[in-house]
PDB file of C-alpha atoms in Angstrom:
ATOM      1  CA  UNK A1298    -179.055 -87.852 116.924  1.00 43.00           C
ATOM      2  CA  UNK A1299    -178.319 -84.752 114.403  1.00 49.00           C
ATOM      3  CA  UNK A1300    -177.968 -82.520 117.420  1.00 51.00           C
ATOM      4  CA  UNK A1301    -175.115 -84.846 119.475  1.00 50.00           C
ATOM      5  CA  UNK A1302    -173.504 -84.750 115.983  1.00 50.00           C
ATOM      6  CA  UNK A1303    -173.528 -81.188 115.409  1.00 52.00           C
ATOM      7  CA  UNK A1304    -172.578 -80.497 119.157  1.00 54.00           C
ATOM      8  CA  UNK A1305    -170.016 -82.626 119.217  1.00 65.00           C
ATOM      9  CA  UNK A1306    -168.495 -81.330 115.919  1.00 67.00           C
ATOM     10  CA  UNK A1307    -168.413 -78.156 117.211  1.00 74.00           C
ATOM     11  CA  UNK A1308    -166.710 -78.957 120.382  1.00 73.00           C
ATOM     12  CA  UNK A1309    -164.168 -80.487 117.906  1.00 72.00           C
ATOM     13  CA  UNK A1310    -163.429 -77.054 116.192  1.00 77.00           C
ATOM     14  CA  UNK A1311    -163.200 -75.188 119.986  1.00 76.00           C
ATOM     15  CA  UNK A1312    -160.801 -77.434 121.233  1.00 76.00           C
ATOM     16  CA  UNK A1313    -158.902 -77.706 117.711  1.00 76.00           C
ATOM     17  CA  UNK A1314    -158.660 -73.750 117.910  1.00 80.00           C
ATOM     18  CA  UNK A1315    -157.309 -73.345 121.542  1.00 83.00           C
ATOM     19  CA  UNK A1316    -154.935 -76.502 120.381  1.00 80.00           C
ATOM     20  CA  UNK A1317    -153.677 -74.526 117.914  1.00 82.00           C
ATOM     21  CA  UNK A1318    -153.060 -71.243 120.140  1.00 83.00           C
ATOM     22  CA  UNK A1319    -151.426 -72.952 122.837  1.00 84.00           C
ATOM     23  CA  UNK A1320    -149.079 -74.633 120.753  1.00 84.00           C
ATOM     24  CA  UNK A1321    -148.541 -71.534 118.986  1.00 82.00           C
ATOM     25  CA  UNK A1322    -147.783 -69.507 121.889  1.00 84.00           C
ATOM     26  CA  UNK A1323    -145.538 -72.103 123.473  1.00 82.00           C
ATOM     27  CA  UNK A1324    -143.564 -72.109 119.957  1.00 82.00           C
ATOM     28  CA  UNK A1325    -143.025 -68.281 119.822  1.00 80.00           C
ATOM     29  CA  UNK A1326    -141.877 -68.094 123.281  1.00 76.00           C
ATOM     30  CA  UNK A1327    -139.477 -70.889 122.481  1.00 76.00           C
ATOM     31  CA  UNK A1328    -138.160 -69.285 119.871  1.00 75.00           C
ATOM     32  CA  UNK A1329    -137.574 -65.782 121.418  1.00 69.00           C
ATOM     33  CA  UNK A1330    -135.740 -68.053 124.220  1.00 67.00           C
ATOM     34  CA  UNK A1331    -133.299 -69.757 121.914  1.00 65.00           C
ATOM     35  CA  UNK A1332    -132.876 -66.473 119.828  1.00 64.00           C
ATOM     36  CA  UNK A1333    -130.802 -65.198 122.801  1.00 64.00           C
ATOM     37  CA  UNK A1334    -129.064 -68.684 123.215  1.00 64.00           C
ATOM     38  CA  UNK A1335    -128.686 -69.340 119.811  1.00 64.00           C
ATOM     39  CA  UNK A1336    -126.467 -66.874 119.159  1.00 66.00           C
ATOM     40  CA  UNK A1337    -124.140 -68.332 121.280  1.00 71.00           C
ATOM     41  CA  UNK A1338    -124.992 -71.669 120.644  1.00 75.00           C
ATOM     42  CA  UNK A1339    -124.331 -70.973 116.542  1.00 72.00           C
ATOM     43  CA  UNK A1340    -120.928 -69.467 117.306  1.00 77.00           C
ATOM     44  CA  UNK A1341    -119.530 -72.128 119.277  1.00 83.00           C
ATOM     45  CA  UNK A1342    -120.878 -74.612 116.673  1.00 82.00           C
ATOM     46  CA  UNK A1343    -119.251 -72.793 114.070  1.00 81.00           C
ATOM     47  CA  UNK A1344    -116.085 -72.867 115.755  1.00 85.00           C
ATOM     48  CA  UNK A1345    -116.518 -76.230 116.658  1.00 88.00           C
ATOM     49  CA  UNK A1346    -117.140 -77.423 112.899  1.00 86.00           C
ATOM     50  CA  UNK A1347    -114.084 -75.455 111.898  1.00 86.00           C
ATOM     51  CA  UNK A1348    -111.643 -77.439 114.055  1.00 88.00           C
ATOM     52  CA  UNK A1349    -113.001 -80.583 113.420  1.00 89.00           C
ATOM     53  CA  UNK A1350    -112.695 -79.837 109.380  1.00 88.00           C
ATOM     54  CA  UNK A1351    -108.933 -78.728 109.835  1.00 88.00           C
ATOM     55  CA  UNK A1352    -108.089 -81.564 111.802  1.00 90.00           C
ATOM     56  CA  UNK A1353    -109.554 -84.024 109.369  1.00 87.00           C
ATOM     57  CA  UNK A1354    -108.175 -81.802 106.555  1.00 89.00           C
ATOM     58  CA  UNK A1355    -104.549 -82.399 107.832  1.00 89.00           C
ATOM     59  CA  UNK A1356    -105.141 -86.559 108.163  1.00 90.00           C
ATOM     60  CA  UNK A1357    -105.771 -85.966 104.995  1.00 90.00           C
ATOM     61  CA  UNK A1358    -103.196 -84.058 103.678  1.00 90.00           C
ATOM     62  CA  UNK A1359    -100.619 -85.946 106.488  1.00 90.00           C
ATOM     63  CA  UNK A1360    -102.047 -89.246 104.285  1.00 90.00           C
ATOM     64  CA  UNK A1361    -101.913 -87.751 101.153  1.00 90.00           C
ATOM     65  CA  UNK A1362     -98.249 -86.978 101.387  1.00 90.00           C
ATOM     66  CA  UNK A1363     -97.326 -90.432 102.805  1.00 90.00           C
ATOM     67  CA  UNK A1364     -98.777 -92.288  99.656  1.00 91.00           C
ATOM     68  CA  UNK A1365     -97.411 -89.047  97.700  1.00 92.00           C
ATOM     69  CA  UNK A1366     -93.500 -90.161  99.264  1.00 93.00           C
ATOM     70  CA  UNK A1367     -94.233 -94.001  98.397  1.00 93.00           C
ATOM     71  CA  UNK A1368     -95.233 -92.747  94.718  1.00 93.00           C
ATOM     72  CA  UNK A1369     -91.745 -90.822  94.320  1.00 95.00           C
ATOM     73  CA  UNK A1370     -89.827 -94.036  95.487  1.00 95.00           C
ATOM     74  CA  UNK A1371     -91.219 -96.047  92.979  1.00 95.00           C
ATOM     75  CA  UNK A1372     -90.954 -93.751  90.006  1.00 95.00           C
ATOM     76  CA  UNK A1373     -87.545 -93.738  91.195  1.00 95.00           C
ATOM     77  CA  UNK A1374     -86.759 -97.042  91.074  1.00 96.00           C
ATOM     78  CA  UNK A1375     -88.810 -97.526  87.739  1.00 95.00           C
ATOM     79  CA  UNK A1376     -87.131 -94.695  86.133  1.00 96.00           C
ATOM     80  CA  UNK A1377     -83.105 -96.717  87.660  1.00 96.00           C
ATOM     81  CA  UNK A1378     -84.819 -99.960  86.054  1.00 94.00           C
ATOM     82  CA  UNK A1379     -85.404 -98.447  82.477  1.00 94.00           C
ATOM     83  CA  UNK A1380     -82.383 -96.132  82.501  1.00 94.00           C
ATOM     84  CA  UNK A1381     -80.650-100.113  82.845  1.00 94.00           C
ATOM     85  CA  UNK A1382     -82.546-101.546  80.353  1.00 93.00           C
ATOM     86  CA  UNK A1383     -81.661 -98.471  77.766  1.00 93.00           C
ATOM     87  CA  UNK A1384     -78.191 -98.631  78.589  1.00 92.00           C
ATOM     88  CA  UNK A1385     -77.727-102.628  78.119  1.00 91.00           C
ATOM     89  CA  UNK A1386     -79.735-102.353  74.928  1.00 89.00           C
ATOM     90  CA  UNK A1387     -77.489 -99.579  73.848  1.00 88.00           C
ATOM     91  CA  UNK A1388     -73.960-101.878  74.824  1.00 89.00           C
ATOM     92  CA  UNK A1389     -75.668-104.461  72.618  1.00 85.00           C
ATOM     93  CA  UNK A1390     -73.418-104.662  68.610  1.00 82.00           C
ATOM     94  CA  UNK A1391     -75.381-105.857  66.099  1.00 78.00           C
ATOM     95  CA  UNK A1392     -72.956-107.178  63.325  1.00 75.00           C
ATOM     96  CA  UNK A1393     -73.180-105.617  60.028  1.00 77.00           C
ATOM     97  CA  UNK A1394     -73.788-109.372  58.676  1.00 79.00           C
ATOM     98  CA  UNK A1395     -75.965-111.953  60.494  1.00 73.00           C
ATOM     99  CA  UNK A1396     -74.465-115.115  59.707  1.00 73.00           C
ATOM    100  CA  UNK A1397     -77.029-116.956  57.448  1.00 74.00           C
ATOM    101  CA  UNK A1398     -79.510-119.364  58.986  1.00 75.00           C
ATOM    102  CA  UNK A1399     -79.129-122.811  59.506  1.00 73.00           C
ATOM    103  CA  UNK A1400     -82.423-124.772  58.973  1.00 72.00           C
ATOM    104  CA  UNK A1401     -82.773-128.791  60.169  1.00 70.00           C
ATOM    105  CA  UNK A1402     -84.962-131.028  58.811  1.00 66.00           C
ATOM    106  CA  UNK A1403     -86.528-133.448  61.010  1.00 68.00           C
ATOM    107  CA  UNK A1404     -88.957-136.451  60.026  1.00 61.00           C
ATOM    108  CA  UNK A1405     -91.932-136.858  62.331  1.00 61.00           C
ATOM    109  CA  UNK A1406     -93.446-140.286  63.309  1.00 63.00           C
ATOM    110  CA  UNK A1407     -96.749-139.575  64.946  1.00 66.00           C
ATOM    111  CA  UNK A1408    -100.120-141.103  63.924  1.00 66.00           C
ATOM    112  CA  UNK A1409    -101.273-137.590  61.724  1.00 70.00           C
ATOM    113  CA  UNK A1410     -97.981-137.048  60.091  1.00 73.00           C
ATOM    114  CA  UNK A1411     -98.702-137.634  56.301  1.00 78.00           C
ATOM    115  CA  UNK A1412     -95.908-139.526  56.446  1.00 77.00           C
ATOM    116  CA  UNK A1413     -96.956-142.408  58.665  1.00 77.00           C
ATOM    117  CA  UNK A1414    -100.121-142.495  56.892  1.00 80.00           C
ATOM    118  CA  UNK A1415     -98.826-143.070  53.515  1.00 83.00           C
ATOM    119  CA  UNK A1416     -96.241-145.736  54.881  1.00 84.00           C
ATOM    120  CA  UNK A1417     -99.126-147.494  56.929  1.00 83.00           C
ATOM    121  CA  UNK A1418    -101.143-147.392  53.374  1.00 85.00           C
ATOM    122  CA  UNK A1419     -98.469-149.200  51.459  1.00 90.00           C
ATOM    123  CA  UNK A1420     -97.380-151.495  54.098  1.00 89.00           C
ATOM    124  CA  UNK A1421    -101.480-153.020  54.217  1.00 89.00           C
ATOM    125  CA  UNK A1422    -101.629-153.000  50.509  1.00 89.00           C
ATOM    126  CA  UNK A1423     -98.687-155.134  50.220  1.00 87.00           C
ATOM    127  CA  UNK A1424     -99.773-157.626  53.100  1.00 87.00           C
ATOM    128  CA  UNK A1425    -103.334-158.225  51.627  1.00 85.00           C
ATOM    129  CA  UNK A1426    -101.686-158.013  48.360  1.00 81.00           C
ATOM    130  CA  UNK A1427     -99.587-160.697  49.329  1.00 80.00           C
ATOM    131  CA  UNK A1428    -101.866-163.098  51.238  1.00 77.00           C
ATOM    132  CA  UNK A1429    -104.609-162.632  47.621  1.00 74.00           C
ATOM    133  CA  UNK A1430    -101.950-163.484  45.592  1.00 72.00           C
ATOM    134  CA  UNK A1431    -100.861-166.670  47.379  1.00 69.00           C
ATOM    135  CA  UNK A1432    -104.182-168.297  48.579  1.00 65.00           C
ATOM    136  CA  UNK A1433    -103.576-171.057  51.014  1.00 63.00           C
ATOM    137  CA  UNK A1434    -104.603-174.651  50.116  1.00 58.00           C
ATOM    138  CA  UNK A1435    -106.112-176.843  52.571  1.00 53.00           C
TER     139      UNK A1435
END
């Protein structure tokens, strides 16, 4: 049983070796292949990410000045609005007297005016007042 073990293990590590050389040679020769093309291959990348970077560049600058031109047109018309304002504040006379203030006094009749209250209060004293003073006979 040891033996089939050990034999077996062994033909493990052969075929794990000439695994390992065959895939090793196939890489190399890959790479000297694409060596050659990849020189060409790199440059027309290159060249390739380059245009697509300007182009996207100038959307973005094409963009940037559209929201740049819709900036200037509102400053502009904020800067009209306050220019307005400052000049109708300035037409504006204050007299060198305000005339003095004229104050009105009003009476409130709600429920929580102390007013109302205190009236309420004297007008149920003087009703039970009234009815203990003159008791009614039967």
């Amino acid at each position: 049983m040891k033996e089939n073990n050990m034999m077996s293990y062994e033909m493990y590590e052969d075929f794990k070796e000439t695994m390992v050389k065959t895939i090793k040679t196939e890489l190399s020769a890959k790479t000297a292949n694409n060596n050659q093309s990849s020189d060409n291959d790199l440059s027309q990348r290159l060249e390739q990410i380059v245009y697509t970077e300007q182009e996207r560049h100038q959307a973005i600058i094409i963009q940037l000045a559209g929201r740049l031109e819709s900036i200037e047109q509102n400053y502009t018309k904020t800067q009209t609005g306050i220019d307005n304002l400052q000049a109708s504040v300035e037409a504006i006379k204050i007299p060198a007297e305000l005339p003095p203030r004229i104050s009105q006094h009003r009476v409130i009749f709600s429920s929580e005016s102390p007013f109302f209250i205190y009236s309420f209060h004297k007008l149920h004293d003087l009703v039970v007042g009234t009815l203990f003073r003159y008791p009614t006979e039967p």
